[in-house]
Amino acid sequence: MKNQTVAMLSLSDMEIYRGNVKIKRLLLLMVATRLMESDWPHISKTTTEKKKLIWSFLLPPDQDHINGLAVVLEELDVSELWIHKAWEHNQGLAAKFKDGRITDNSISERLKNNLEAAFSLVKLAEEKGITVKEPFTDLTFDSVKVLGPTNHYYEELLPQFDGMPEAKSSEAALSDYGFFESLYKAAEKVIKKIFVNWGDDKIDDKDTTSAKNNSSVITQIIVDGKRLLFTGDAGITALDKAADQIDWCTSDAELRFMQIPHHGSKRNVGPSVLNRIIGEPVTKGTERGITVVASSAKEGEPKHLHKAVLNAFTHREAKTLATRGVIYATSQEHHNETGGLA
């Protein structure tokens, strides 16, 4: 099998990676962030030999992740679409909400409306005869494996999705992350720059990621003994569960590439889970051979890529890159010739 192309879409444009990624003889398209219809001319240039797509999957089901993907289903011969169908996970869900008038059927309809773009995409795929599978833990194709979420964890998250009715106390407490968000915003007004000593993390282990983002598909690809990890917008809890799957993996593959979740947001990673996935901070100059990439907008700073996140990966000697919409930017501690992040 010859070298293939892996495409990862950033917030405003597309970067193309070519290398020893052996996924049959077909193009593998990782829809990691947002796809717009205007991106299609760029995508079509990568499929000149044969317009064939093994599968495409979404993480998470937000409209900005789905925009334009319908044109992929229309223009390419898509074999499979991997996407969660939240509206089909409604059995017993009504009991999790305070309002006793709510039924499982009404929750299903609410989810269809709240996730209208995802629901419409599934309908389009079904109309075109494309196989639709839900990407839960252990779903595999060749060297591709879904690490998370599990079906059980996904259904735990559903009552906390945006636009859902008021949940009973335990779920309501879990979904109330707005307070933490306001704290971060207040801190950003005071802290203009982050000064850290080597090895000191300015992130914590509090998971304030939304339920919808924690439902992101986390996937690994193992090629020639190398592990590539794609995390979507997953938060600390979801990443920790994925780390369990990596620990239980019988492969001896070593991590060589990781997509930093949610464009490098400070809310999505913590020191403990990074220690599990990347390793603990090391002496400056130690080589780990790991590259991490944040798919970020051109004007994404200061949140995307957040400097505290950049530092956390850099102190673990991961070569840290940010797409910034069009080009890579890299940590000055690794490469300062690109005008990288401080």
XYZ file of C-alpha atoms in Angstrom:
342
model
C 0.000 0.000 0.000
C 1.347 3.385 -0.942
C 1.486 6.602 1.033
C -1.846 8.342 1.390
C -3.019 11.795 2.341
C -4.499 12.686 5.705
C -6.392 15.969 5.711
C -7.074 17.805 8.970
C -9.314 20.842 8.665
C -8.493 23.887 10.738
C -10.929 26.601 11.746
C -10.586 28.626 8.561
C -8.563 26.615 6.090
C -7.079 23.196 5.467
C -3.628 21.770 6.061
C -2.517 18.670 4.160
C -0.214 16.106 5.740
C 1.479 13.512 3.512
C 3.301 10.566 4.944
C 3.306 6.854 5.677
C -0.366 6.651 6.614
C -1.493 3.360 5.136
C -5.289 3.329 5.051
C -5.995 0.875 2.236
C -5.854 2.655 -1.124
C -8.343 5.356 -0.211
C -8.342 8.870 1.146
C -8.936 9.268 4.872
C -10.537 12.579 5.763
C -10.419 13.494 9.440
C -13.023 16.195 10.060
C -11.444 17.472 13.229
C -12.837 20.985 13.304
C -14.937 23.011 10.905
C -15.612 22.384 7.235
C -17.107 25.129 5.099
C -18.441 24.789 1.567
C -15.742 27.210 0.441
C -13.141 24.608 1.447
C -14.417 22.145 -1.148
C -12.163 23.284 -4.042
C -9.145 22.566 -1.808
C -10.464 19.157 -0.806
C -11.250 18.116 -4.347
C -7.625 18.777 -5.328
C -6.519 16.037 -2.918
C -8.769 13.421 -4.535
C -7.684 13.597 -8.137
C -7.094 9.851 -8.517
C -10.495 8.685 -7.343
C -13.292 10.461 -5.513
C -13.641 7.858 -2.798
C -13.861 8.369 0.944
C -13.683 5.491 3.393
C -15.614 7.332 6.034
C -16.029 10.698 7.598
C -16.809 11.369 11.232
C -17.781 14.341 13.329
C -16.524 15.575 16.664
C -18.582 16.987 18.324
C -22.024 17.508 16.653
C -21.950 21.319 16.618
C -23.105 23.108 13.484
C -19.683 24.737 12.990
C -18.216 21.227 12.729
C -20.842 20.125 10.221
C -21.162 23.154 7.931
C -20.193 22.155 4.427
C -19.872 18.432 5.133
C -23.025 17.755 3.119
C -21.072 18.696 -0.004
C -18.571 15.931 0.846
C -21.406 13.400 0.911
C -22.720 14.793 -2.359
C -19.430 15.010 -4.252
C -17.517 11.969 -2.985
C -18.335 8.283 -3.011
C -18.580 7.958 0.781
C -18.623 4.443 2.164
C -19.423 5.159 5.818
C -20.387 8.119 7.982
C -19.472 7.857 11.651
C -21.655 10.166 13.725
C -23.555 9.976 17.010
C -27.335 9.959 16.720
C -28.294 11.517 20.039
C -32.027 11.423 19.271
C -31.939 7.607 19.251
C -30.571 7.463 22.806
C -33.812 8.598 24.411
C -34.898 5.425 26.220
C -35.458 6.314 29.875
C -33.990 9.777 29.370
C -37.163 11.613 30.459
C -36.709 10.321 34.019
C -33.529 12.380 34.364
C -35.395 15.711 34.190
C -37.423 17.569 36.804
C -40.483 18.172 34.642
C -42.645 15.068 34.905
C -44.538 15.959 31.710
C -41.465 15.268 29.595
C -41.501 12.003 27.655
C -38.765 10.014 25.943
C -40.340 10.887 22.590
C -40.387 14.612 23.319
C -36.713 14.443 24.320
C -35.910 12.721 21.036
C -37.655 15.485 19.090
C -35.860 18.143 21.128
C -32.500 16.561 20.331
C -33.360 16.431 16.626
C -34.154 20.157 16.734
C -31.126 21.099 18.860
C -28.805 19.065 16.628
C -30.612 19.856 13.407
C -27.449 19.962 11.281
C -26.354 16.516 12.498
C -29.857 15.068 12.035
C -30.084 16.452 8.498
C -26.663 15.047 7.643
C -27.684 11.580 8.820
C -30.878 11.777 6.752
C -28.846 12.761 3.677
C -26.445 9.864 4.222
C -29.317 7.401 4.582
C -30.974 8.730 1.431
C -27.710 8.156 -0.468
C -27.340 4.634 0.883
C -24.292 5.502 2.998
C -23.767 3.272 6.015
C -24.121 5.285 9.240
C -22.334 4.011 12.350
C -22.105 5.543 15.802
C -18.445 5.915 16.838
C -18.288 4.475 20.330
C -15.301 2.904 22.062
C -13.752 -0.067 20.227
C -15.298 0.653 16.815
C -12.457 -0.060 14.408
C -11.544 0.098 10.750
C -8.160 -1.260 9.735
C -5.629 0.656 11.896
C -8.228 3.189 13.085
C -9.835 2.694 16.498
C -12.314 4.775 18.487
C -11.114 5.266 22.074
C -14.135 7.201 23.293
C -16.737 7.934 24.264
C -18.310 4.710 25.453
C -22.033 4.356 24.825
C -22.629 4.560 28.599
C -20.618 7.772 29.067
C -22.284 9.358 26.033
C -25.732 8.699 27.484
C -24.607 10.150 30.824
C -23.696 13.359 29.013
C -26.929 13.757 27.035
C -29.031 15.349 29.833
C -26.356 18.055 30.087
C -26.395 19.021 26.398
C -27.281 22.635 25.590
C -31.008 23.225 25.163
C -32.117 20.303 27.331
C -34.752 20.716 30.086
C -33.718 21.329 33.682
C -32.090 18.164 34.953
C -32.469 16.611 38.363
C -29.911 17.832 40.883
C -26.921 15.592 40.087
C -27.004 16.256 36.341
C -27.759 19.936 36.844
C -24.705 20.332 39.043
C -22.507 18.641 36.461
C -23.757 20.821 33.631
C -23.322 24.132 35.427
C -19.919 25.135 34.121
C -20.781 28.761 33.354
C -19.429 29.903 36.720
C -15.984 28.594 35.887
C -16.131 30.194 32.454
C -16.777 33.583 34.051
C -13.784 33.081 36.330
C -11.542 32.427 33.351
C -12.835 35.544 31.568
C -12.199 37.662 34.655
C -8.695 36.262 34.977
C -7.901 37.075 31.350
C -8.602 40.755 32.004
C -5.994 40.796 34.768
C -3.361 38.424 33.449
C -1.926 39.753 30.208
C 1.001 37.364 29.960
C 1.835 34.011 31.515
C 5.312 33.732 32.923
C 6.256 30.219 34.010
C 9.344 28.367 35.049
C 10.239 25.276 33.084
C 8.066 22.401 34.304
C 5.470 24.580 36.053
C 1.924 24.084 34.743
C -0.588 26.937 34.799
C -3.499 24.608 34.056
C -5.496 22.514 36.525
C -7.478 19.289 36.622
C -10.958 20.864 36.853
C -13.067 19.702 33.934
C -15.195 22.678 32.893
C -15.735 21.427 29.344
C -19.341 21.277 28.141
C -21.095 17.919 27.909
C -21.398 18.244 24.143
C -17.659 18.772 23.756
C -16.918 15.851 26.061
C -18.997 13.695 23.702
C -16.362 14.257 20.985
C -15.044 11.197 19.212
C -11.486 10.390 20.332
C -9.661 8.274 17.796
C -6.264 6.691 17.377
C -4.515 5.536 14.219
C -1.590 3.143 14.588
C 0.804 2.999 11.644
C 4.262 1.387 11.624
C 4.376 1.300 15.416
C 3.396 4.964 15.748
C 0.223 6.207 17.469
C -1.637 9.253 16.126
C -4.263 10.628 18.509
C -7.206 12.831 17.459
C -9.216 14.351 20.311
C -11.801 16.721 18.792
C -13.090 19.091 21.478
C -12.851 16.537 24.319
C -12.268 17.684 27.885
C -10.327 16.242 30.801
C -12.860 13.560 31.805
C -13.229 12.260 28.258
C -9.457 12.308 27.704
C -8.899 10.434 30.953
C -11.284 7.698 29.832
C -9.475 7.529 26.486
C -6.167 7.230 28.346
C -7.597 4.119 30.030
C -8.151 2.629 26.582
C -4.579 3.458 25.573
C -3.290 1.822 28.772
C -5.253 -1.332 27.943
C -4.098 -1.358 24.314
C -1.991 -4.417 23.510
C -0.035 -2.560 20.820
C 3.484 -1.384 21.587
C 2.914 1.722 19.469
C 4.429 4.934 20.822
C 2.630 8.275 20.659
C 4.083 10.428 17.889
C 1.232 12.833 17.059
C -1.648 14.370 19.019
C -4.258 16.931 18.044
C -4.612 19.360 20.970
C -8.317 19.409 21.895
C -10.618 22.349 21.191
C -8.095 24.503 19.337
C -5.815 24.677 22.397
C -8.371 25.914 24.934
C -7.196 26.038 28.548
C -10.415 24.375 29.691
C -9.805 21.063 27.928
C -6.541 19.721 29.354
C -5.055 19.296 32.817
C -1.653 18.232 34.152
C -2.755 14.790 35.327
C -4.245 13.668 32.020
C -1.290 15.114 30.087
C 1.045 13.147 32.337
C -0.847 10.010 31.357
C -0.950 10.673 27.613
C 2.261 12.637 26.937
C 4.300 12.042 30.077
C 5.397 14.175 33.004
C 7.410 17.385 32.523
C 11.033 16.605 31.736
C 14.394 18.320 31.778
C 14.680 20.920 29.047
C 16.298 19.451 25.967
C 14.973 15.918 26.459
C 13.741 14.394 23.202
C 10.370 12.648 23.187
C 9.655 12.693 19.460
C 6.025 13.785 19.913
C 4.388 16.479 17.792
C 1.144 18.121 18.927
C -1.007 20.432 16.792
C -3.738 22.888 17.718
C -6.105 23.669 14.857
C -6.699 27.353 15.536
C -8.067 30.430 13.836
C -5.750 33.116 12.524
C -6.958 35.512 15.232
C -7.536 32.789 17.840
C -5.290 34.129 20.588
C -5.312 34.439 23.559
C -7.696 31.496 24.065
C -6.689 29.420 21.042
C -3.858 28.372 21.385
C -3.763 29.382 25.060
C -0.243 30.082 26.286
C -0.743 27.944 29.397
C -1.583 24.990 27.167
C 1.403 25.704 24.940
C 3.658 25.725 27.991
C 2.164 22.516 29.410
C 2.923 20.569 26.226
C 6.302 22.240 25.714
C 7.442 21.378 29.255
C 6.690 17.759 28.385
C 8.996 18.169 25.363
C 6.251 17.838 22.768
C 6.906 19.903 19.644
C 3.901 22.226 19.765
C 2.368 23.717 16.622
C -0.668 25.893 15.896
C -2.229 26.152 12.445
C -3.421 29.762 12.933
C -5.853 29.268 10.106
C -3.349 28.873 7.301
C 0.217 28.215 8.412
C 1.936 26.499 11.285
C 3.273 28.511 14.178
C 5.548 26.852 16.675
C 6.866 27.432 20.168
C 9.929 29.669 20.285
C 11.486 27.145 22.631
C 11.600 24.784 19.630
C 11.649 26.981 16.512
C 11.683 30.755 16.590
C 12.177 31.252 12.857
C 8.432 30.947 12.162
C 7.367 33.765 14.433
C 5.967 31.230 16.872
C 4.127 31.704 20.106
C 5.969 32.998 23.138
